[in-house]
mmCIF file of C-alpha atoms and ligand atoms in Angstrom:
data_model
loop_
_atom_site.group_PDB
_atom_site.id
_atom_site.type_symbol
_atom_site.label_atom_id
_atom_site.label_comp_id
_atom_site.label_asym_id
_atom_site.label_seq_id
_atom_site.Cartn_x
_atom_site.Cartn_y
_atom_site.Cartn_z
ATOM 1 C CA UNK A 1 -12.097 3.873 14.505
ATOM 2 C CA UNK A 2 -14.212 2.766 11.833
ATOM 3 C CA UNK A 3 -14.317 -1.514 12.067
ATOM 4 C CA UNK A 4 -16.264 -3.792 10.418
ATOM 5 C CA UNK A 5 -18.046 -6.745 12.399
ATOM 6 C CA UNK A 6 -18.671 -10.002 10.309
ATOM 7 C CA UNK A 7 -20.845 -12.674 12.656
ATOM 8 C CA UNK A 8 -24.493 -13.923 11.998
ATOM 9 C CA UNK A 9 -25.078 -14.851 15.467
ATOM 10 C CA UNK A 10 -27.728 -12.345 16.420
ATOM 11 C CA UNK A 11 -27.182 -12.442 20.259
ATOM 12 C CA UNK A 12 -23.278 -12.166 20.091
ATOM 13 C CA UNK A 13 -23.197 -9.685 17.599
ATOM 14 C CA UNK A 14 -25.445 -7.462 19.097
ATOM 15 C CA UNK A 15 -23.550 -8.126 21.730
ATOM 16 C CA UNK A 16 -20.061 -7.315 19.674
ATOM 17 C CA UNK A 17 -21.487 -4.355 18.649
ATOM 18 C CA UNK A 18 -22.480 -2.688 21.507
ATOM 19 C CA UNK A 19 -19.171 -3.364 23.144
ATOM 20 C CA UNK A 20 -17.065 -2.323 19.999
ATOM 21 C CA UNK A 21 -19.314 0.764 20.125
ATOM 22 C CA UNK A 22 -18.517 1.612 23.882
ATOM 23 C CA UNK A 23 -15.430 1.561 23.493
ATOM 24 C CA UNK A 24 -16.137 4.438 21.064
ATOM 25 C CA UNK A 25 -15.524 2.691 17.802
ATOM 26 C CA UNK A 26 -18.067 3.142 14.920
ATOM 27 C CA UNK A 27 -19.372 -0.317 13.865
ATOM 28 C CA UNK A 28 -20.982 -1.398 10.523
ATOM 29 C CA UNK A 29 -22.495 -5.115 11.153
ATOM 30 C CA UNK A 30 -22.813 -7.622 8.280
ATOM 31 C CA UNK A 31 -24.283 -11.105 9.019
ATOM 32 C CA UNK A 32 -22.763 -12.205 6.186
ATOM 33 C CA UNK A 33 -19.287 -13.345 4.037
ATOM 34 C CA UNK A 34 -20.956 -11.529 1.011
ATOM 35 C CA UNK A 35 -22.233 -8.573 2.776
ATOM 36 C CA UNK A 36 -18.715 -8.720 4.121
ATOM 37 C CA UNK A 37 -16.859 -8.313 0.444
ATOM 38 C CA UNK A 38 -19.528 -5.515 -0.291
ATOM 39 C CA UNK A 39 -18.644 -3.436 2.709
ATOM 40 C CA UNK A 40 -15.306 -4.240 2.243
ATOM 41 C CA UNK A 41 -15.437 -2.503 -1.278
ATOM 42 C CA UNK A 42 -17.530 0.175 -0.417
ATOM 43 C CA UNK A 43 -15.812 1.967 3.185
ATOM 44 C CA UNK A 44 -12.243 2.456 4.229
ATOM 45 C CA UNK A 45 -12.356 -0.241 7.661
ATOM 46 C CA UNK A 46 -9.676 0.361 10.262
ATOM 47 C CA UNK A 47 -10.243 -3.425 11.587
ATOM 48 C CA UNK A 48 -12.270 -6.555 10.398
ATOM 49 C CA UNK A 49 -13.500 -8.764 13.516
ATOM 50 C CA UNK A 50 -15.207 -11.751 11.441
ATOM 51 C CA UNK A 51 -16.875 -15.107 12.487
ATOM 52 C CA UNK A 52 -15.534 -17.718 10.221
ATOM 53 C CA UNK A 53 -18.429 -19.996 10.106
ATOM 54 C CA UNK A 54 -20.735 -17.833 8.105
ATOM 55 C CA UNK A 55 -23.640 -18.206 5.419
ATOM 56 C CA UNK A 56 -23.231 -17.696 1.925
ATOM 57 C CA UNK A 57 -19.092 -16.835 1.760
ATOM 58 C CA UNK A 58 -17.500 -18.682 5.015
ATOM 59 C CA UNK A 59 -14.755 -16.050 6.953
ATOM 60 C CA UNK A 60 -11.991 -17.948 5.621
ATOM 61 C CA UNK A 61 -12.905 -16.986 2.007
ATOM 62 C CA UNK A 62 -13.672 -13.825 2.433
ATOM 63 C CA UNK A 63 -10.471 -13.525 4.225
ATOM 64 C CA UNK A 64 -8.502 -14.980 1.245
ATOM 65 C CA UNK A 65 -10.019 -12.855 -0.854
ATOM 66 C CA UNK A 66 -9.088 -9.718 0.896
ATOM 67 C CA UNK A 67 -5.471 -11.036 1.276
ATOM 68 C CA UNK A 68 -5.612 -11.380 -2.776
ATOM 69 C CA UNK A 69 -5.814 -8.041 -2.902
ATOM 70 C CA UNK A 70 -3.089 -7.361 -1.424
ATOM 71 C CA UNK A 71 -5.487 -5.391 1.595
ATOM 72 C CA UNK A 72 -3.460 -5.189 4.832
ATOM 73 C CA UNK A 73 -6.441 -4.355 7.080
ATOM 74 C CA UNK A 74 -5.977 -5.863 10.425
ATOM 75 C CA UNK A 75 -7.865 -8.670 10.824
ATOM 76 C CA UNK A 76 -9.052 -10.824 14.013
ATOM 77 C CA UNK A 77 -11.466 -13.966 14.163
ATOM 78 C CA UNK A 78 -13.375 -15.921 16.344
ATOM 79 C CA UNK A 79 -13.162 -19.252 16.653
ATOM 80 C CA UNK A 80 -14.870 -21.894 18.528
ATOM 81 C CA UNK A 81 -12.632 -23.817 21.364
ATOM 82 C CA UNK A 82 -12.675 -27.093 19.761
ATOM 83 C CA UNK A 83 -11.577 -26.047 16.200
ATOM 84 C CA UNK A 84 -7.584 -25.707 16.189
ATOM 85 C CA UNK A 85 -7.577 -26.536 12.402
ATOM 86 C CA UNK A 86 -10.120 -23.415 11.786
ATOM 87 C CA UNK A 87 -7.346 -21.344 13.655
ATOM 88 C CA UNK A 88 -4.282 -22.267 12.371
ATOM 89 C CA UNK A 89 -6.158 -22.230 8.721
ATOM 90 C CA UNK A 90 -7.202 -18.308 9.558
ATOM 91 C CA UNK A 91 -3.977 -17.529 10.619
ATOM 92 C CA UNK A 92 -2.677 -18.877 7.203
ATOM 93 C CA UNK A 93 -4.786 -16.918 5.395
ATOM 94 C CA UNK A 94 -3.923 -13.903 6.579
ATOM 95 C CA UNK A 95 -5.413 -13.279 10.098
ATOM 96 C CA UNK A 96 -3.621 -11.500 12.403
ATOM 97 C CA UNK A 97 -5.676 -12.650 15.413
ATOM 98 C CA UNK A 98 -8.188 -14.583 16.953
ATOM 99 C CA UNK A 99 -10.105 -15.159 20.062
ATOM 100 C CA UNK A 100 -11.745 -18.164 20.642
ATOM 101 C CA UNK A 101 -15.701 -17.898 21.665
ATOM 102 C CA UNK A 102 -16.875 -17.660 24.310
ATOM 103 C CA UNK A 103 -14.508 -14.544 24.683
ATOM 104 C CA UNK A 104 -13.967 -11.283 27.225
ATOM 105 C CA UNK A 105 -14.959 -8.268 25.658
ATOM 106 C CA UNK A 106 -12.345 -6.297 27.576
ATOM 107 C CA UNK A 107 -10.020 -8.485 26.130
ATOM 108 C CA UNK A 108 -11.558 -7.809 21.875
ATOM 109 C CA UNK A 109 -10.905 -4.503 22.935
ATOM 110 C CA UNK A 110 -7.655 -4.652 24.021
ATOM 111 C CA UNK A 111 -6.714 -7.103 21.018
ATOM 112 C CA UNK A 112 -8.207 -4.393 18.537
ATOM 113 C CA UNK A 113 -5.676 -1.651 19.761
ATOM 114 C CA UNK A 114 -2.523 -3.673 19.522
ATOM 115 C CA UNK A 115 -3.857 -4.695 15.709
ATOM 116 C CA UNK A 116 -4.492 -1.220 15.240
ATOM 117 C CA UNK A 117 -1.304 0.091 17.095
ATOM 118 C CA UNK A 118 0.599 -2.324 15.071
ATOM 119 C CA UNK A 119 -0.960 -1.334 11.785
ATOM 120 C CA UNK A 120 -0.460 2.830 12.335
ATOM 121 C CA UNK A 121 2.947 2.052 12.610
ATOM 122 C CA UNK A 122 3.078 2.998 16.356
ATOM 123 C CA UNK A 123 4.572 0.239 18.757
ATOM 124 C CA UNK A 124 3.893 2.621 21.647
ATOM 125 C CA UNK A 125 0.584 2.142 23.414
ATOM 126 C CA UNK A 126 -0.016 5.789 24.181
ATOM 127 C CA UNK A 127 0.539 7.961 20.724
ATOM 128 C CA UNK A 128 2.076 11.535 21.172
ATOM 129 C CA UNK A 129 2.569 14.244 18.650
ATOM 130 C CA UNK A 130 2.501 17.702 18.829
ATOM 131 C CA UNK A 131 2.664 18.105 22.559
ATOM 132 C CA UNK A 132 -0.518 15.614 22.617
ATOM 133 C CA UNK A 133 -0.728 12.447 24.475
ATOM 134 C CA UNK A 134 -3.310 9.906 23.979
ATOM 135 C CA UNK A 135 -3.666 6.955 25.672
ATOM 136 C CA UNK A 136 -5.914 4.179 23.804
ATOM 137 C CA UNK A 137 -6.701 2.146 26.699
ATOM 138 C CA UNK A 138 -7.843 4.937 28.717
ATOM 139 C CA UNK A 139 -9.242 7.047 26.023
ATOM 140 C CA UNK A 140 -7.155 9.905 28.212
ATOM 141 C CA UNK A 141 -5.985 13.056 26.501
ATOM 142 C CA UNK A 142 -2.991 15.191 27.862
ATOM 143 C CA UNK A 143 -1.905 18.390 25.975
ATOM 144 C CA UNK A 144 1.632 19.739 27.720
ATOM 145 C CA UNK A 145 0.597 17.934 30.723
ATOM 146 C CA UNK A 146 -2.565 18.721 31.543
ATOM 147 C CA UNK A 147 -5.499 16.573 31.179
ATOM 148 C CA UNK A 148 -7.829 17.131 28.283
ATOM 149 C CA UNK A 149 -11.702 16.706 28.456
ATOM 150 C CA UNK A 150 -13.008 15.767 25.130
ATOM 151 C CA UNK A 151 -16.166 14.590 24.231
ATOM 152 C CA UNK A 152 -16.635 10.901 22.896
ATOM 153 C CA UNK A 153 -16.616 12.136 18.734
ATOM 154 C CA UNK A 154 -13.820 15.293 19.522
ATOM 155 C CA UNK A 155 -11.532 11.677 20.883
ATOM 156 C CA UNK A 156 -12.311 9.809 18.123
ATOM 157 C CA UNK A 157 -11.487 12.618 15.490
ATOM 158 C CA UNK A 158 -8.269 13.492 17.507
ATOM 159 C CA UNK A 159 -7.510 9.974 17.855
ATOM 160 C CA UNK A 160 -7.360 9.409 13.819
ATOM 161 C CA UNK A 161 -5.514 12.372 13.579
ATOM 162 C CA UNK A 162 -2.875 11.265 15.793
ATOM 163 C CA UNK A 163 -2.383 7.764 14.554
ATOM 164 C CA UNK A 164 -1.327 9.181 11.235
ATOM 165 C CA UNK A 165 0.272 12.702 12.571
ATOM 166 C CA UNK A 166 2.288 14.563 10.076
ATOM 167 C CA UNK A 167 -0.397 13.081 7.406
ATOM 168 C CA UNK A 168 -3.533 15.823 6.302
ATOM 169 C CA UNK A 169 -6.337 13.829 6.527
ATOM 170 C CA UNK A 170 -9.766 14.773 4.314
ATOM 171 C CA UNK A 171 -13.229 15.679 5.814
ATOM 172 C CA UNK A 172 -14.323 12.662 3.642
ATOM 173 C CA UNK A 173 -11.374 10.921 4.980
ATOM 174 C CA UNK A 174 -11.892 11.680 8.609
ATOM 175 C CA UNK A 175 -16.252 10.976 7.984
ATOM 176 C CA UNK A 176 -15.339 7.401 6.824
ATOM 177 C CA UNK A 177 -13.164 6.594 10.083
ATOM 178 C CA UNK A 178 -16.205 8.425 12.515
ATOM 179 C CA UNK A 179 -19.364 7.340 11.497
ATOM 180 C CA UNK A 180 -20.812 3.783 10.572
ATOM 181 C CA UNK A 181 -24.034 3.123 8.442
ATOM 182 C CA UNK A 182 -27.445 5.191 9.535
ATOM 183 C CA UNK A 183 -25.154 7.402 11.708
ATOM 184 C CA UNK A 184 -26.535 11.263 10.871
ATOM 185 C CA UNK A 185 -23.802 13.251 9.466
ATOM 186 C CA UNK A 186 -23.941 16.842 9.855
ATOM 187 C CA UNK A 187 -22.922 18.840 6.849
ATOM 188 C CA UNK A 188 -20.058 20.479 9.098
ATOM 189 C CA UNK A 189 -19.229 18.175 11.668
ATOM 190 C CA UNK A 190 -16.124 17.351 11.023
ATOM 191 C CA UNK A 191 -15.079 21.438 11.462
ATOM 192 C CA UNK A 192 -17.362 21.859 14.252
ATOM 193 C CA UNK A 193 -15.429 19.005 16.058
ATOM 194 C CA UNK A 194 -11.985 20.586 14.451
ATOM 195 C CA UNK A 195 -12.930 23.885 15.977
ATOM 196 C CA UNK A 196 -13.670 22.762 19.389
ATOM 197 C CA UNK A 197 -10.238 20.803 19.587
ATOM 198 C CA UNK A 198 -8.132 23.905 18.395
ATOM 199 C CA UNK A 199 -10.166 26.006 21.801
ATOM 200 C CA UNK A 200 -8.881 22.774 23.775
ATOM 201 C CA UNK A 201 -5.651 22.346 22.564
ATOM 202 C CA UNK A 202 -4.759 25.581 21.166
ATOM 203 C CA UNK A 203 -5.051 26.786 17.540
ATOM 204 C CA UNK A 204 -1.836 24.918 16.042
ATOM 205 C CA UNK A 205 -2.490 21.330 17.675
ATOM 206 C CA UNK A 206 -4.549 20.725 14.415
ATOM 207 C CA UNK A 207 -2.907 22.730 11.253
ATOM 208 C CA UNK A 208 -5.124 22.877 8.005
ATOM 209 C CA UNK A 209 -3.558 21.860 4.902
ATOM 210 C CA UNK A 210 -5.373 24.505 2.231
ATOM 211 C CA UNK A 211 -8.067 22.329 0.033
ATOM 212 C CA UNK A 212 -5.833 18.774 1.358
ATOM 213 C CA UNK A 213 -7.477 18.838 5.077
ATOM 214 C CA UNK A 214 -6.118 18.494 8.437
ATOM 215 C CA UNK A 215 -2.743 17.374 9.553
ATOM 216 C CA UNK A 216 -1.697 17.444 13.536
ATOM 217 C CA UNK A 217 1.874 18.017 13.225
ATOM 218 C CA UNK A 218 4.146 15.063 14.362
ATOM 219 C CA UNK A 219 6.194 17.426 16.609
ATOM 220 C CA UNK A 220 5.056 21.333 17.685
ATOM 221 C CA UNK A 221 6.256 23.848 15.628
ATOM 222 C CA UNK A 222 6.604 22.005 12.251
ATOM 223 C CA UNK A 223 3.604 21.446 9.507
HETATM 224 CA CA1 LIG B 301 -21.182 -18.182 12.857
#
C-alpha cells in the first residue's frame, strides 16, 4: 500500500521507512507539514503516519486541513510520552491513531492494517474473494487451499485488488498504490505482474474490465 510518512527526525524516519518498506509498503517521506499538503494533493495515499511536531505546518494543521476536505485517509501519529494534550488534540482533529515515541515497529505495522482494514471496509483480518485468501499479517496467499508463492510486488498488486474486490481498478490506479517517488516504473508492469498472477491463480482470479482495468471478482464465477 501506498502511505505517506510525515516526520523530520532523520534517524527515526529512516528508520520508519525502512520498516514501513519491509513490510512491503511503498513509502514517500516528507520532512515536512508543507511537503505533507503537497504530497497530499499530488498521490492517492492509502495511510498518513505523521509526526506532529513539525517545521513549517505542525501535524495538527496539516491534519485539520485534510479533515476540511472532507479526506477520510486513515491517519496515525506519533506522539511523545509526556504530551497527553498533543494526543487527545490529534485525535480531535481527526486522527484515527497514535503511538507514542519511542514505539515497536511490529506494533506501526500492525496498527497500519487495522486502519487500513477498517478503511477497505473489511473487519476481517484475512480478506477473501474469489477463492483467494490473503492474510495481511502474514503476507500469506491461499488460492482453494493451497498456498500461493508470490513475489513481494505480485502481493502487493493482489493485495489492492482484493481490498476493493468486485471494483476494476486502473493501471494508473494500481501504479499509484505500488510504487513511491524515484521507484522505476516499467512501461508494462502492472500486466507483467497481472499475467504472472492469472498462471498462479488461474486465468479468472483477475477478470479485465475492457478499457476500465482489472477487477478480482468478489466471489468465483461472477464479474
Ligand atoms: Ca518532530
Amino acid at each position: 500500500m501506498r502511505i505517506l510518512l510525515v516526520e523530520d527526525d532523520t534517524l527515526l524516519g529512516d528508520a520508519l521507512h525502512a520498516g514501513l518498506r519491509q513490510a512491503g509498503h511503498a513509502v514517500d517521506w516528507v520532512r515536512d507539514g508543507v511537503s505533507a499538503e503537497t504530497a497530499l494533493i499530488a498521490e492517492d495515499y492509502a495511510a498518513m503516519v505523521l509526526d506532529l511536531g513539525l517545521p513549517r505546518l505542525g501535524g495538527l494543521d496539516v491534519l485539520r486541513h485534510l479533515r476540511q476536505k472532507q479526506k477520510t485517509l486513515p491517519v496515525l501519529i506519533l506522539t511523545a510520552r509526556d504530551t497527553v494534550d498533543d494526543r487527545i488534540r490529534g485525535l480531535d482533529a481527526g486522527a484515527d491513531d497514535y503511538l507514542i515515541k519511542p514505539f515497536d515497529l511490529g506494533e506501526l505495522n500492525a496498527r497500519l492494517r487495522a486502519l487500513l482494514r477498517r478503511a477497505g471496509g473489511q473487519p476481517a483480518p484475512v480478506l477473501a474473494a474469489a477463492g483467494i485468501t490473503l492474510d495481511p499479517a502474514t503476507r500469506h496467499v491461499e488460492y482453494e487451499g493451497n498456498e500461493i508463492e508470490l513475489s513481494a510486488k505480485e502481493y502487493d498488486l493482489l493485495h489492492v485488488l482484493m481490498q476493493q474486490a468486485g471494483r476494476a481498478l486502473s493501471r494508473a490506479q494500481l501504479e499509484q498504490h505500488l510504487y513511491a517517488w524515484g521507484d522505476e516504473i516499467g512501461s508494462n508492469t502492472v500486466e507483467v505482474y497481472i499475467h504472472h498472477l492469472r498462471r498462479k491463480l488461474g486465468a479468472d482470479a483477475i477478470r479485465t474490465m475492457r478499457g476500465i482495468g482489472y477487477v478480482v471478482p468478489k466471489t468465483a464465477g461472477t464479474p
